[in-house]
Amino acid sequence: MQLSNTSFSYGFVAIVVHWVAAVVVFGMFALGFWMVDLTYYSEWYQRAPDIHRSVGVLLFCLMVFRLLWRLFTASPDPLDGHKLWEVLSARIAHGFLYVLVFVAMASGFLISTADGSSVSVFGWFEVPSVTGQIKRLEDTAGLVHYWSTWALVALALIHAAGALKHHFVDRDKTLRRMLVPERRDD
């Protein structure tokens, strides 16, 4: 099994990390969207935010790994049929996806730790506050978190639409390269 990327294909590690991150981002968005309307008497009132925070910290770890993997492992070359504007817009979109996911995670962490408390990750370990108590930090961080998550999901949907366009309209290997590692160039 091809673990690392090649000039013509993504490797198993990049593919798995990509899809796990995508599922987690959309799952976290759905959970966050749902949990803000929970009432105090709901059995999920405490549990949903705890899950949201715990998964957020784990996603941060995965994204740091993903960023390091991307920095130290070559990405496949653009396909021959891709236009320059497609290559450039894909690179810009990927850059913004990374920025937005880290802004969303950092702002979410600041919401949870603005009172100086730490974040427990499923009871396994705790991540301490980096700010201590700062008045109204959770309000500002909450606003940043809200808009960055909406922007992240919107851009991820545009990204997915581009992949589907390449697959169904252009009929090229763009999407297939992110589904299964290739052993050789076709």
PDB file of N, CA, C and O in Angstrom, residues 1-78:
ATOM      1  N   MET A   1       0.844  -1.180   0.000  1.00  0.00           N
ATOM      2  CA  MET A   1       0.000   0.000   0.000  1.00  0.00           C
ATOM      3  C   MET A   1       0.889   1.244   0.000  1.00  0.00           C
ATOM      4  O   MET A   1       1.851   1.331   0.746  1.00  0.00           O
ATOM      5  N   GLN A   2       0.552   2.161  -0.818  1.00  0.00           N
ATOM      6  CA  GLN A   2       1.316   3.404  -0.973  1.00  0.00           C
ATOM      7  C   GLN A   2       0.916   4.392   0.121  1.00  0.00           C
ATOM      8  O   GLN A   2      -0.163   4.945   0.120  1.00  0.00           O
ATOM      9  N   LEU A   3       1.813   4.612   1.097  1.00  0.00           N
ATOM     10  CA  LEU A   3       1.513   5.509   2.208  1.00  0.00           C
ATOM     11  C   LEU A   3       1.715   6.970   1.841  1.00  0.00           C
ATOM     12  O   LEU A   3       0.915   7.822   2.191  1.00  0.00           O
ATOM     13  N   SER A   4       2.803   7.269   1.160  1.00  0.00           N
ATOM     14  CA  SER A   4       3.153   8.654   0.825  1.00  0.00           C
ATOM     15  C   SER A   4       2.609   9.052  -0.536  1.00  0.00           C
ATOM     16  O   SER A   4       2.308   8.206  -1.378  1.00  0.00           O
ATOM     17  N   ASN A   5       2.533  10.348  -0.747  1.00  0.00           N
ATOM     18  CA  ASN A   5       2.116  10.887  -2.043  1.00  0.00           C
ATOM     19  C   ASN A   5       3.197  10.626  -3.078  1.00  0.00           C
ATOM     20  O   ASN A   5       4.372  10.485  -2.752  1.00  0.00           O
ATOM     21  N   THR A   6       2.782  10.590  -4.324  1.00  0.00           N
ATOM     22  CA  THR A   6       3.715  10.526  -5.449  1.00  0.00           C
ATOM     23  C   THR A   6       3.419  11.722  -6.351  1.00  0.00           C
ATOM     24  O   THR A   6       2.517  12.511  -6.068  1.00  0.00           O
ATOM     25  N   SER A   7       4.114  11.820  -7.439  1.00  0.00           N
ATOM     26  CA  SER A   7       3.874  12.934  -8.362  1.00  0.00           C
ATOM     27  C   SER A   7       2.521  12.810  -9.070  1.00  0.00           C
ATOM     28  O   SER A   7       2.015  13.774  -9.619  1.00  0.00           O
ATOM     29  N   PHE A   8       1.913  11.621  -9.035  1.00  0.00           N
ATOM     30  CA  PHE A   8       0.652  11.428  -9.751  1.00  0.00           C
ATOM     31  C   PHE A   8      -0.513  11.015  -8.851  1.00  0.00           C
ATOM     32  O   PHE A   8      -1.642  10.912  -9.315  1.00  0.00           O
ATOM     33  N   SER A   9      -0.250  10.783  -7.546  1.00  0.00           N
ATOM     34  CA  SER A   9      -1.319  10.297  -6.684  1.00  0.00           C
ATOM     35  C   SER A   9      -1.094  10.701  -5.230  1.00  0.00           C
ATOM     36  O   SER A   9       0.048  10.835  -4.779  1.00  0.00           O
ATOM     37  N   TYR A  10      -2.193  10.856  -4.505  1.00  0.00           N
ATOM     38  CA  TYR A  10      -2.107  11.021  -3.065  1.00  0.00           C
ATOM     39  C   TYR A  10      -1.905   9.649  -2.445  1.00  0.00           C
ATOM     40  O   TYR A  10      -2.419   8.648  -2.940  1.00  0.00           O
ATOM     41  N   GLY A  11      -1.174   9.592  -1.347  1.00  0.00           N
ATOM     42  CA  GLY A  11      -0.960   8.343  -0.645  1.00  0.00           C
ATOM     43  C   GLY A  11      -2.072   8.068   0.349  1.00  0.00           C
ATOM     44  O   GLY A  11      -2.936   8.912   0.616  1.00  0.00           O
ATOM     45  N   PHE A  12      -2.015   6.871   0.929  1.00  0.00           N
ATOM     46  CA  PHE A  12      -3.030   6.419   1.868  1.00  0.00           C
ATOM     47  C   PHE A  12      -3.172   7.367   3.060  1.00  0.00           C
ATOM     48  O   PHE A  12      -4.286   7.672   3.480  1.00  0.00           O
ATOM     49  N   VAL A  13      -2.063   7.851   3.602  1.00  0.00           N
ATOM     50  CA  VAL A  13      -2.116   8.736   4.769  1.00  0.00           C
ATOM     51  C   VAL A  13      -2.857  10.027   4.436  1.00  0.00           C
ATOM     52  O   VAL A  13      -3.766  10.441   5.160  1.00  0.00           O
ATOM     53  N   ALA A  14      -2.499  10.672   3.340  1.00  0.00           N
ATOM     54  CA  ALA A  14      -3.154  11.928   2.949  1.00  0.00           C
ATOM     55  C   ALA A  14      -4.637  11.718   2.674  1.00  0.00           C
ATOM     56  O   ALA A  14      -5.469  12.554   3.054  1.00  0.00           O
ATOM     57  N   ILE A  15      -4.977  10.616   2.048  1.00  0.00           N
ATOM     58  CA  ILE A  15      -6.375  10.335   1.724  1.00  0.00           C
ATOM     59  C   ILE A  15      -7.196  10.127   2.995  1.00  0.00           C
ATOM     60  O   ILE A  15      -8.268  10.726   3.170  1.00  0.00           O
ATOM     61  N   VAL A  16      -6.702   9.296   3.904  1.00  0.00           N
ATOM     62  CA  VAL A  16      -7.446   9.022   5.134  1.00  0.00           C
ATOM     63  C   VAL A  16      -7.590  10.287   5.975  1.00  0.00           C
ATOM     64  O   VAL A  16      -8.684  10.605   6.459  1.00  0.00           O
ATOM     65  N   VAL A  17      -6.509  11.043   6.126  1.00  0.00           N
ATOM     66  CA  VAL A  17      -6.569  12.260   6.928  1.00  0.00           C
ATOM     67  C   VAL A  17      -7.526  13.271   6.302  1.00  0.00           C
ATOM     68  O   VAL A  17      -8.303  13.929   7.003  1.00  0.00           O
ATOM     69  N   HIS A  18      -7.510  13.392   4.974  1.00  0.00           N
ATOM     70  CA  HIS A  18      -8.420  14.307   4.274  1.00  0.00           C
ATOM     71  C   HIS A  18      -9.872  13.970   4.585  1.00  0.00           C
ATOM     72  O   HIS A  18     -10.665  14.841   4.956  1.00  0.00           O
ATOM     73  N   TRP A  19     -10.247  12.696   4.419  1.00  0.00           N
ATOM     74  CA  TRP A  19     -11.641  12.312   4.584  1.00  0.00           C
ATOM     75  C   TRP A  19     -12.077  12.305   6.042  1.00  0.00           C
ATOM     76  O   TRP A  19     -13.216  12.679   6.351  1.00  0.00           O
ATOM     77  N   VAL A  20     -11.185  11.929   6.951  1.00  0.00           N
ATOM     78  CA  VAL A  20     -11.530  12.002   8.376  1.00  0.00           C
ATOM     79  C   VAL A  20     -11.766  13.461   8.766  1.00  0.00           C
ATOM     80  O   VAL A  20     -12.755  13.789   9.433  1.00  0.00           O
ATOM     81  N   ALA A  21     -10.877  14.349   8.335  1.00  0.00           N
ATOM     82  CA  ALA A  21     -11.037  15.775   8.650  1.00  0.00           C
ATOM     83  C   ALA A  21     -12.333  16.316   8.050  1.00  0.00           C
ATOM     84  O   ALA A  21     -13.062  17.069   8.716  1.00  0.00           O
ATOM     85  N   ALA A  22     -12.643  15.934   6.826  1.00  0.00           N
ATOM     86  CA  ALA A  22     -13.870  16.420   6.181  1.00  0.00           C
ATOM     87  C   ALA A  22     -15.111  15.964   6.946  1.00  0.00           C
ATOM     88  O   ALA A  22     -16.019  16.768   7.223  1.00  0.00           O
ATOM     89  N   VAL A  23     -15.159  14.689   7.311  1.00  0.00           N
ATOM     90  CA  VAL A  23     -16.315  14.163   8.047  1.00  0.00           C
ATOM     91  C   VAL A  23     -16.421  14.842   9.409  1.00  0.00           C
ATOM     92  O   VAL A  23     -17.517  15.226   9.844  1.00  0.00           O
ATOM     93  N   VAL A  24     -15.286  15.017  10.082  1.00  0.00           N
ATOM     94  CA  VAL A  24     -15.308  15.647  11.409  1.00  0.00           C
ATOM     95  C   VAL A  24     -15.749  17.106  11.313  1.00  0.00           C
ATOM     96  O   VAL A  24     -16.556  17.577  12.125  1.00  0.00           O
ATOM     97  N   VAL A  25     -15.251  17.849  10.320  1.00  0.00           N
ATOM     98  CA  VAL A  25     -15.640  19.257  10.179  1.00  0.00           C
ATOM     99  C   VAL A  25     -17.149  19.379   9.969  1.00  0.00           C
ATOM    100  O   VAL A  25     -17.815  20.171  10.645  1.00  0.00           O
ATOM    101  N   PHE A  26     -17.695  18.577   9.074  1.00  0.00           N
ATOM    102  CA  PHE A  26     -19.143  18.656   8.841  1.00  0.00           C
ATOM    103  C   PHE A  26     -19.928  18.131  10.039  1.00  0.00           C
ATOM    104  O   PHE A  26     -20.984  18.667  10.388  1.00  0.00           O
ATOM    105  N   GLY A  27     -19.423  17.094  10.701  1.00  0.00           N
ATOM    106  CA  GLY A  27     -20.068  16.589  11.906  1.00  0.00           C
ATOM    107  C   GLY A  27     -20.052  17.604  13.033  1.00  0.00           C
ATOM    108  O   GLY A  27     -21.059  17.790  13.744  1.00  0.00           O
ATOM    109  N   MET A  28     -18.919  18.281  13.201  1.00  0.00           N
ATOM    110  CA  MET A  28     -18.819  19.308  14.236  1.00  0.00           C
ATOM    111  C   MET A  28     -19.746  20.488  13.934  1.00  0.00           C
ATOM    112  O   MET A  28     -20.345  21.056  14.838  1.00  0.00           O
ATOM    113  N   PHE A  29     -19.846  20.847  12.664  1.00  0.00           N
ATOM    114  CA  PHE A  29     -20.746  21.933  12.283  1.00  0.00           C
ATOM    115  C   PHE A  29     -22.188  21.556  12.621  1.00  0.00           C
ATOM    116  O   PHE A  29     -22.927  22.345  13.209  1.00  0.00           O
ATOM    117  N   ALA A  30     -22.577  20.337  12.260  1.00  0.00           N
ATOM    118  CA  ALA A  30     -23.937  19.878  12.536  1.00  0.00           C
ATOM    119  C   ALA A  30     -24.190  19.816  14.048  1.00  0.00           C
ATOM    120  O   ALA A  30     -25.245  20.262  14.528  1.00  0.00           O
ATOM    121  N   LEU A  31     -23.232  19.296  14.805  1.00  0.00           N
ATOM    122  CA  LEU A  31     -23.384  19.227  16.254  1.00  0.00           C
ATOM    123  C   LEU A  31     -23.490  20.620  16.867  1.00  0.00           C
ATOM    124  O   LEU A  31     -24.351  20.879  17.705  1.00  0.00           O
ATOM    125  N   GLY A  32     -22.634  21.532  16.428  1.00  0.00           N
ATOM    126  CA  GLY A  32     -22.685  22.900  16.933  1.00  0.00           C
ATOM    127  C   GLY A  32     -23.988  23.588  16.586  1.00  0.00           C
ATOM    128  O   GLY A  32     -24.579  24.285  17.424  1.00  0.00           O
ATOM    129  N   PHE A  33     -24.449  23.387  15.366  1.00  0.00           N
ATOM    130  CA  PHE A  33     -25.711  23.982  14.922  1.00  0.00           C
ATOM    131  C   PHE A  33     -26.866  23.469  15.774  1.00  0.00           C
ATOM    132  O   PHE A  33     -27.759  24.220  16.161  1.00  0.00           O
ATOM    133  N   TRP A  34     -26.834  22.174  16.083  1.00  0.00           N
ATOM    134  CA  TRP A  34     -27.906  21.550  16.869  1.00  0.00           C
ATOM    135  C   TRP A  34     -27.831  21.952  18.330  1.00  0.00           C
ATOM    136  O   TRP A  34     -28.846  22.257  18.949  1.00  0.00           O
ATOM    137  N   MET A  35     -26.629  21.968  18.898  1.00  0.00           N
ATOM    138  CA  MET A  35     -26.526  22.127  20.348  1.00  0.00           C
ATOM    139  C   MET A  35     -26.810  23.544  20.846  1.00  0.00           C
ATOM    140  O   MET A  35     -27.144  23.711  22.008  1.00  0.00           O
ATOM    141  N   VAL A  36     -26.713  24.546  19.984  1.00  0.00           N
ATOM    142  CA  VAL A  36     -26.964  25.914  20.467  1.00  0.00           C
ATOM    143  C   VAL A  36     -28.424  26.126  20.852  1.00  0.00           C
ATOM    144  O   VAL A  36     -28.736  27.061  21.592  1.00  0.00           O
ATOM    145  N   ASP A  37     -29.306  25.276  20.398  1.00  0.00           N
ATOM    146  CA  ASP A  37     -30.724  25.399  20.744  1.00  0.00           C
ATOM    147  C   ASP A  37     -31.156  24.475  21.875  1.00  0.00           C
ATOM    148  O   ASP A  37     -32.342  24.400  22.194  1.00  0.00           O
ATOM    149  N   LEU A  38     -30.220  23.758  22.481  1.00  0.00           N
ATOM    150  CA  LEU A  38     -30.582  22.871  23.580  1.00  0.00           C
ATOM    151  C   LEU A  38     -30.991  23.687  24.804  1.00  0.00           C
ATOM    152  O   LEU A  38     -30.417  24.737  25.080  1.00  0.00           O
ATOM    153  N   THR A  39     -31.949  23.191  25.523  1.00  0.00           N
ATOM    154  CA  THR A  39     -32.373  23.857  26.751  1.00  0.00           C
ATOM    155  C   THR A  39     -31.624  23.271  27.942  1.00  0.00           C
ATOM    156  O   THR A  39     -31.068  22.173  27.860  1.00  0.00           O
ATOM    157  N   TYR A  40     -31.655  23.983  29.030  1.00  0.00           N
ATOM    158  CA  TYR A  40     -30.960  23.569  30.247  1.00  0.00           C
ATOM    159  C   TYR A  40     -31.409  22.182  30.704  1.00  0.00           C
ATOM    160  O   TYR A  40     -30.632  21.421  31.266  1.00  0.00           O
ATOM    161  N   TYR A  41     -32.638  21.825  30.447  1.00  0.00           N
ATOM    162  CA  TYR A  41     -33.187  20.561  30.921  1.00  0.00           C
ATOM    163  C   TYR A  41     -32.958  19.401  29.957  1.00  0.00           C
ATOM    164  O   TYR A  41     -33.338  18.272  30.250  1.00  0.00           O
ATOM    165  N   SER A  42     -32.344  19.652  28.835  1.00  0.00           N
ATOM    166  CA  SER A  42     -32.031  18.575  27.897  1.00  0.00           C
ATOM    167  C   SER A  42     -30.893  17.729  28.458  1.00  0.00           C
ATOM    168  O   SER A  42     -29.932  18.250  29.038  1.00  0.00           O
ATOM    169  N   GLU A  43     -30.987  16.419  28.279  1.00  0.00           N
ATOM    170  CA  GLU A  43     -29.911  15.540  28.745  1.00  0.00           C
ATOM    171  C   GLU A  43     -28.615  15.801  27.975  1.00  0.00           C
ATOM    172  O   GLU A  43     -27.540  15.438  28.431  1.00  0.00           O
ATOM    173  N   TRP A  44     -28.690  16.445  26.826  1.00  0.00           N
ATOM    174  CA  TRP A  44     -27.513  16.741  26.005  1.00  0.00           C
ATOM    175  C   TRP A  44     -26.926  18.122  26.276  1.00  0.00           C
ATOM    176  O   TRP A  44     -25.936  18.500  25.662  1.00  0.00           O
ATOM    177  N   TYR A  45     -27.537  18.897  27.175  1.00  0.00           N
ATOM    178  CA  TYR A  45     -27.107  20.276  27.432  1.00  0.00           C
ATOM    179  C   TYR A  45     -25.632  20.360  27.813  1.00  0.00           C
ATOM    180  O   TYR A  45     -24.917  21.261  27.358  1.00  0.00           O
ATOM    181  N   GLN A  46     -25.139  19.455  28.611  1.00  0.00           N
ATOM    182  CA  GLN A  46     -23.724  19.421  28.994  1.00  0.00           C
ATOM    183  C   GLN A  46     -22.926  18.487  28.087  1.00  0.00           C
ATOM    184  O   GLN A  46     -21.784  18.767  27.736  1.00  0.00           O
ATOM    185  N   ARG A  47     -23.520  17.348  27.720  1.00  0.00           N
ATOM    186  CA  ARG A  47     -22.812  16.324  26.973  1.00  0.00           C
ATOM    187  C   ARG A  47     -22.416  16.786  25.570  1.00  0.00           C
ATOM    188  O   ARG A  47     -21.284  16.544  25.138  1.00  0.00           O
ATOM    189  N   ALA A  48     -23.311  17.440  24.847  1.00  0.00           N
ATOM    190  CA  ALA A  48     -23.005  17.866  23.470  1.00  0.00           C
ATOM    191  C   ALA A  48     -21.828  18.841  23.414  1.00  0.00           C
ATOM    192  O   ALA A  48     -20.902  18.636  22.622  1.00  0.00           O
ATOM    193  N   PRO A  49     -21.814  19.893  24.256  1.00  0.00           N
ATOM    194  CA  PRO A  49     -20.640  20.779  24.231  1.00  0.00           C
ATOM    195  C   PRO A  49     -19.348  20.070  24.645  1.00  0.00           C
ATOM    196  O   PRO A  49     -18.277  20.365  24.109  1.00  0.00           O
ATOM    197  N   ASP A  50     -19.444  19.125  25.596  1.00  0.00           N
ATOM    198  CA  ASP A  50     -18.245  18.375  25.987  1.00  0.00           C
ATOM    199  C   ASP A  50     -17.699  17.561  24.812  1.00  0.00           C
ATOM    200  O   ASP A  50     -16.492  17.523  24.571  1.00  0.00           O
ATOM    201  N   ILE A  51     -18.595  16.920  24.079  1.00  0.00           N
ATOM    202  CA  ILE A  51     -18.181  16.158  22.892  1.00  0.00           C
ATOM    203  C   ILE A  51     -17.602  17.111  21.854  1.00  0.00           C
ATOM    204  O   ILE A  51     -16.552  16.839  21.256  1.00  0.00           O
ATOM    205  N   HIS A  52     -18.266  18.231  21.636  1.00  0.00           N
ATOM    206  CA  HIS A  52     -17.831  19.219  20.646  1.00  0.00           C
ATOM    207  C   HIS A  52     -16.417  19.715  20.964  1.00  0.00           C
ATOM    208  O   HIS A  52     -15.556  19.770  20.081  1.00  0.00           O
ATOM    209  N   ARG A  53     -16.182  20.046  22.217  1.00  0.00           N
ATOM    210  CA  ARG A  53     -14.845  20.529  22.622  1.00  0.00           C
ATOM    211  C   ARG A  53     -13.794  19.426  22.494  1.00  0.00           C
ATOM    212  O   ARG A  53     -12.691  19.668  21.996  1.00  0.00           O
ATOM    213  N   SER A  54     -14.130  18.223  22.945  1.00  0.00           N
ATOM    214  CA  SER A  54     -13.170  17.116  22.890  1.00  0.00           C
ATOM    215  C   SER A  54     -12.786  16.786  21.456  1.00  0.00           C
ATOM    216  O   SER A  54     -11.600  16.651  21.133  1.00  0.00           O
ATOM    217  N   VAL A  55     -13.769  16.663  20.600  1.00  0.00           N
ATOM    218  CA  VAL A  55     -13.490  16.364  19.196  1.00  0.00           C
ATOM    219  C   VAL A  55     -12.727  17.520  18.555  1.00  0.00           C
ATOM    220  O   VAL A  55     -11.833  17.302  17.729  1.00  0.00           O
ATOM    221  N   GLY A  56     -13.036  18.752  18.956  1.00  0.00           N
ATOM    222  CA  GLY A  56     -12.317  19.916  18.433  1.00  0.00           C
ATOM    223  C   GLY A  56     -10.830  19.860  18.745  1.00  0.00           C
ATOM    224  O   GLY A  56      -9.988  20.158  17.886  1.00  0.00           O
ATOM    225  N   VAL A  57     -10.477  19.469  19.955  1.00  0.00           N
ATOM    226  CA  VAL A  57      -9.056  19.346  20.318  1.00  0.00           C
ATOM    227  C   VAL A  57      -8.395  18.232  19.511  1.00  0.00           C
ATOM    228  O   VAL A  57      -7.269  18.390  19.006  1.00  0.00           O
ATOM    229  N   LEU A  58      -9.088  17.104  19.371  1.00  0.00           N
ATOM    230  CA  LEU A  58      -8.528  16.001  18.568  1.00  0.00           C
ATOM    231  C   LEU A  58      -8.395  16.395  17.100  1.00  0.00           C
ATOM    232  O   LEU A  58      -7.412  16.032  16.437  1.00  0.00           O
ATOM    233  N   LEU A  59      -9.366  17.161  16.590  1.00  0.00           N
ATOM    234  CA  LEU A  59      -9.268  17.647  15.212  1.00  0.00           C
ATOM    235  C   LEU A  59      -8.069  18.573  15.066  1.00  0.00           C
ATOM    236  O   LEU A  59      -7.367  18.524  14.052  1.00  0.00           O
ATOM    237  N   PHE A  60      -7.816  19.402  16.073  1.00  0.00           N
ATOM    238  CA  PHE A  60      -6.642  20.267  16.039  1.00  0.00           C
ATOM    239  C   PHE A  60      -5.369  19.426  15.892  1.00  0.00           C
ATOM    240  O   PHE A  60      -4.503  19.731  15.065  1.00  0.00           O
ATOM    241  N   CYS A  61      -5.261  18.367  16.675  1.00  0.00           N
ATOM    242  CA  CYS A  61      -4.086  17.489  16.583  1.00  0.00           C
ATOM    243  C   CYS A  61      -3.976  16.866  15.185  1.00  0.00           C
ATOM    244  O   CYS A  61      -2.885  16.817  14.603  1.00  0.00           O
ATOM    245  N   LEU A  62      -5.104  16.403  14.666  1.00  0.00           N
ATOM    246  CA  LEU A  62      -5.107  15.818  13.317  1.00  0.00           C
ATOM    247  C   LEU A  62      -4.694  16.849  12.271  1.00  0.00           C
ATOM    248  O   LEU A  62      -3.920  16.546  11.361  1.00  0.00           O
ATOM    249  N   MET A  63      -5.191  18.078  12.402  1.00  0.00           N
ATOM    250  CA  MET A  63      -4.872  19.109  11.419  1.00  0.00           C
ATOM    251  C   MET A  63      -3.410  19.554  11.504  1.00  0.00           C
ATOM    252  O   MET A  63      -2.808  19.884  10.479  1.00  0.00           O
ATOM    253  N   VAL A  64      -2.833  19.562  12.698  1.00  0.00           N
ATOM    254  CA  VAL A  64      -1.402  19.854  12.815  1.00  0.00           C
ATOM    255  C   VAL A  64      -0.611  18.756  12.114  1.00  0.00           C
ATOM    256  O   VAL A  64       0.312  19.028  11.338  1.00  0.00           O
ATOM    257  N   PHE A  65      -0.996  17.489  12.354  1.00  0.00           N
ATOM    258  CA  PHE A  65      -0.353  16.380  11.649  1.00  0.00           C
ATOM    259  C   PHE A  65      -0.518  16.531  10.140  1.00  0.00           C
ATOM    260  O   PHE A  65       0.434  16.363   9.382  1.00  0.00           O
ATOM    261  N   ARG A  66      -1.733  16.851   9.713  1.00  0.00           N
ATOM    262  CA  ARG A  66      -2.007  16.998   8.281  1.00  0.00           C
ATOM    263  C   ARG A  66      -1.166  18.106   7.658  1.00  0.00           C
ATOM    264  O   ARG A  66      -0.622  17.949   6.561  1.00  0.00           O
ATOM    265  N   LEU A  67      -1.057  19.220   8.349  1.00  0.00           N
ATOM    266  CA  LEU A  67      -0.251  20.332   7.846  1.00  0.00           C
ATOM    267  C   LEU A  67       1.222  19.934   7.753  1.00  0.00           C
ATOM    268  O   LEU A  67       1.883  20.211   6.749  1.00  0.00           O
ATOM    269  N   LEU A  68       1.735  19.267   8.776  1.00  0.00           N
ATOM    270  CA  LEU A  68       3.130  18.805   8.741  1.00  0.00           C
ATOM    271  C   LEU A  68       3.336  17.777   7.625  1.00  0.00           C
ATOM    272  O   LEU A  68       4.341  17.814   6.917  1.00  0.00           O
ATOM    273  N   TRP A  69       2.378  16.866   7.471  1.00  0.00           N
ATOM    274  CA  TRP A  69       2.464  15.861   6.399  1.00  0.00           C
ATOM    275  C   TRP A  69       2.501  16.559   5.041  1.00  0.00           C
ATOM    276  O   TRP A  69       3.284  16.196   4.175  1.00  0.00           O
ATOM    277  N   ARG A  70       1.660  17.563   4.898  1.00  0.00           N
ATOM    278  CA  ARG A  70       1.611  18.300   3.628  1.00  0.00           C
ATOM    279  C   ARG A  70       2.904  19.068   3.376  1.00  0.00           C
ATOM    280  O   ARG A  70       3.363  19.167   2.239  1.00  0.00           O
ATOM    281  N   LEU A  71       3.506  19.619   4.432  1.00  0.00           N
ATOM    282  CA  LEU A  71       4.750  20.375   4.275  1.00  0.00           C
ATOM    283  C   LEU A  71       5.931  19.483   3.921  1.00  0.00           C
ATOM    284  O   LEU A  71       6.839  19.906   3.204  1.00  0.00           O
ATOM    285  N   PHE A  72       5.940  18.259   4.452  1.00  0.00           N
ATOM    286  CA  PHE A  72       7.097  17.388   4.271  1.00  0.00           C
ATOM    287  C   PHE A  72       6.880  16.267   3.257  1.00  0.00           C
ATOM    288  O   PHE A  72       7.776  15.451   3.033  1.00  0.00           O
ATOM    289  N   THR A  73       5.702  16.219   2.644  1.00  0.00           N
ATOM    290  CA  THR A  73       5.411  15.222   1.617  1.00  0.00           C
ATOM    291  C   THR A  73       4.934  15.959   0.372  1.00  0.00           C
ATOM    292  O   THR A  73       4.014  16.761   0.456  1.00  0.00           O
ATOM    293  N   ALA A  74       5.551  15.670  -0.733  1.00  0.00           N
ATOM    294  CA  ALA A  74       5.178  16.356  -1.986  1.00  0.00           C
ATOM    295  C   ALA A  74       3.734  16.046  -2.357  1.00  0.00           C
ATOM    296  O   ALA A  74       3.248  14.940  -2.141  1.00  0.00           O
ATOM    297  N   SER A  75       3.057  17.028  -2.890  1.00  0.00           N
ATOM    298  CA  SER A  75       1.706  16.820  -3.407  1.00  0.00           C
ATOM    299  C   SER A  75       1.795  16.375  -4.855  1.00  0.00           C
ATOM    300  O   SER A  75       2.755  16.695  -5.550  1.00  0.00           O
ATOM    301  N   PRO A  76       0.800  15.646  -5.324  1.00  0.00           N
ATOM    302  CA  PRO A  76       0.804  15.255  -6.738  1.00  0.00           C
ATOM    303  C   PRO A  76       0.792  16.475  -7.653  1.00  0.00           C
ATOM    304  O   PRO A  76       0.254  17.530  -7.301  1.00  0.00           O
ATOM    305  N   ASP A  77       1.386  16.319  -8.802  1.00  0.00           N
ATOM    306  CA  ASP A  77       1.388  17.386  -9.804  1.00  0.00           C
ATOM    307  C   ASP A  77      -0.035  17.617 -10.309  1.00  0.00           C
ATOM    308  O   ASP A  77      -0.844  16.685 -10.335  1.00  0.00           O
ATOM    309  N   PRO A  78      -0.348  18.842 -10.732  1.00  0.00           N
ATOM    310  CA  PRO A  78      -1.662  19.066 -11.349  1.00  0.00           C
ATOM    311  C   PRO A  78      -1.814  18.186 -12.593  1.00  0.00           C
ATOM    312  O   PRO A  78      -0.825  17.851 -13.261  1.00  0.00           O
TER     313      PRO A  78
END
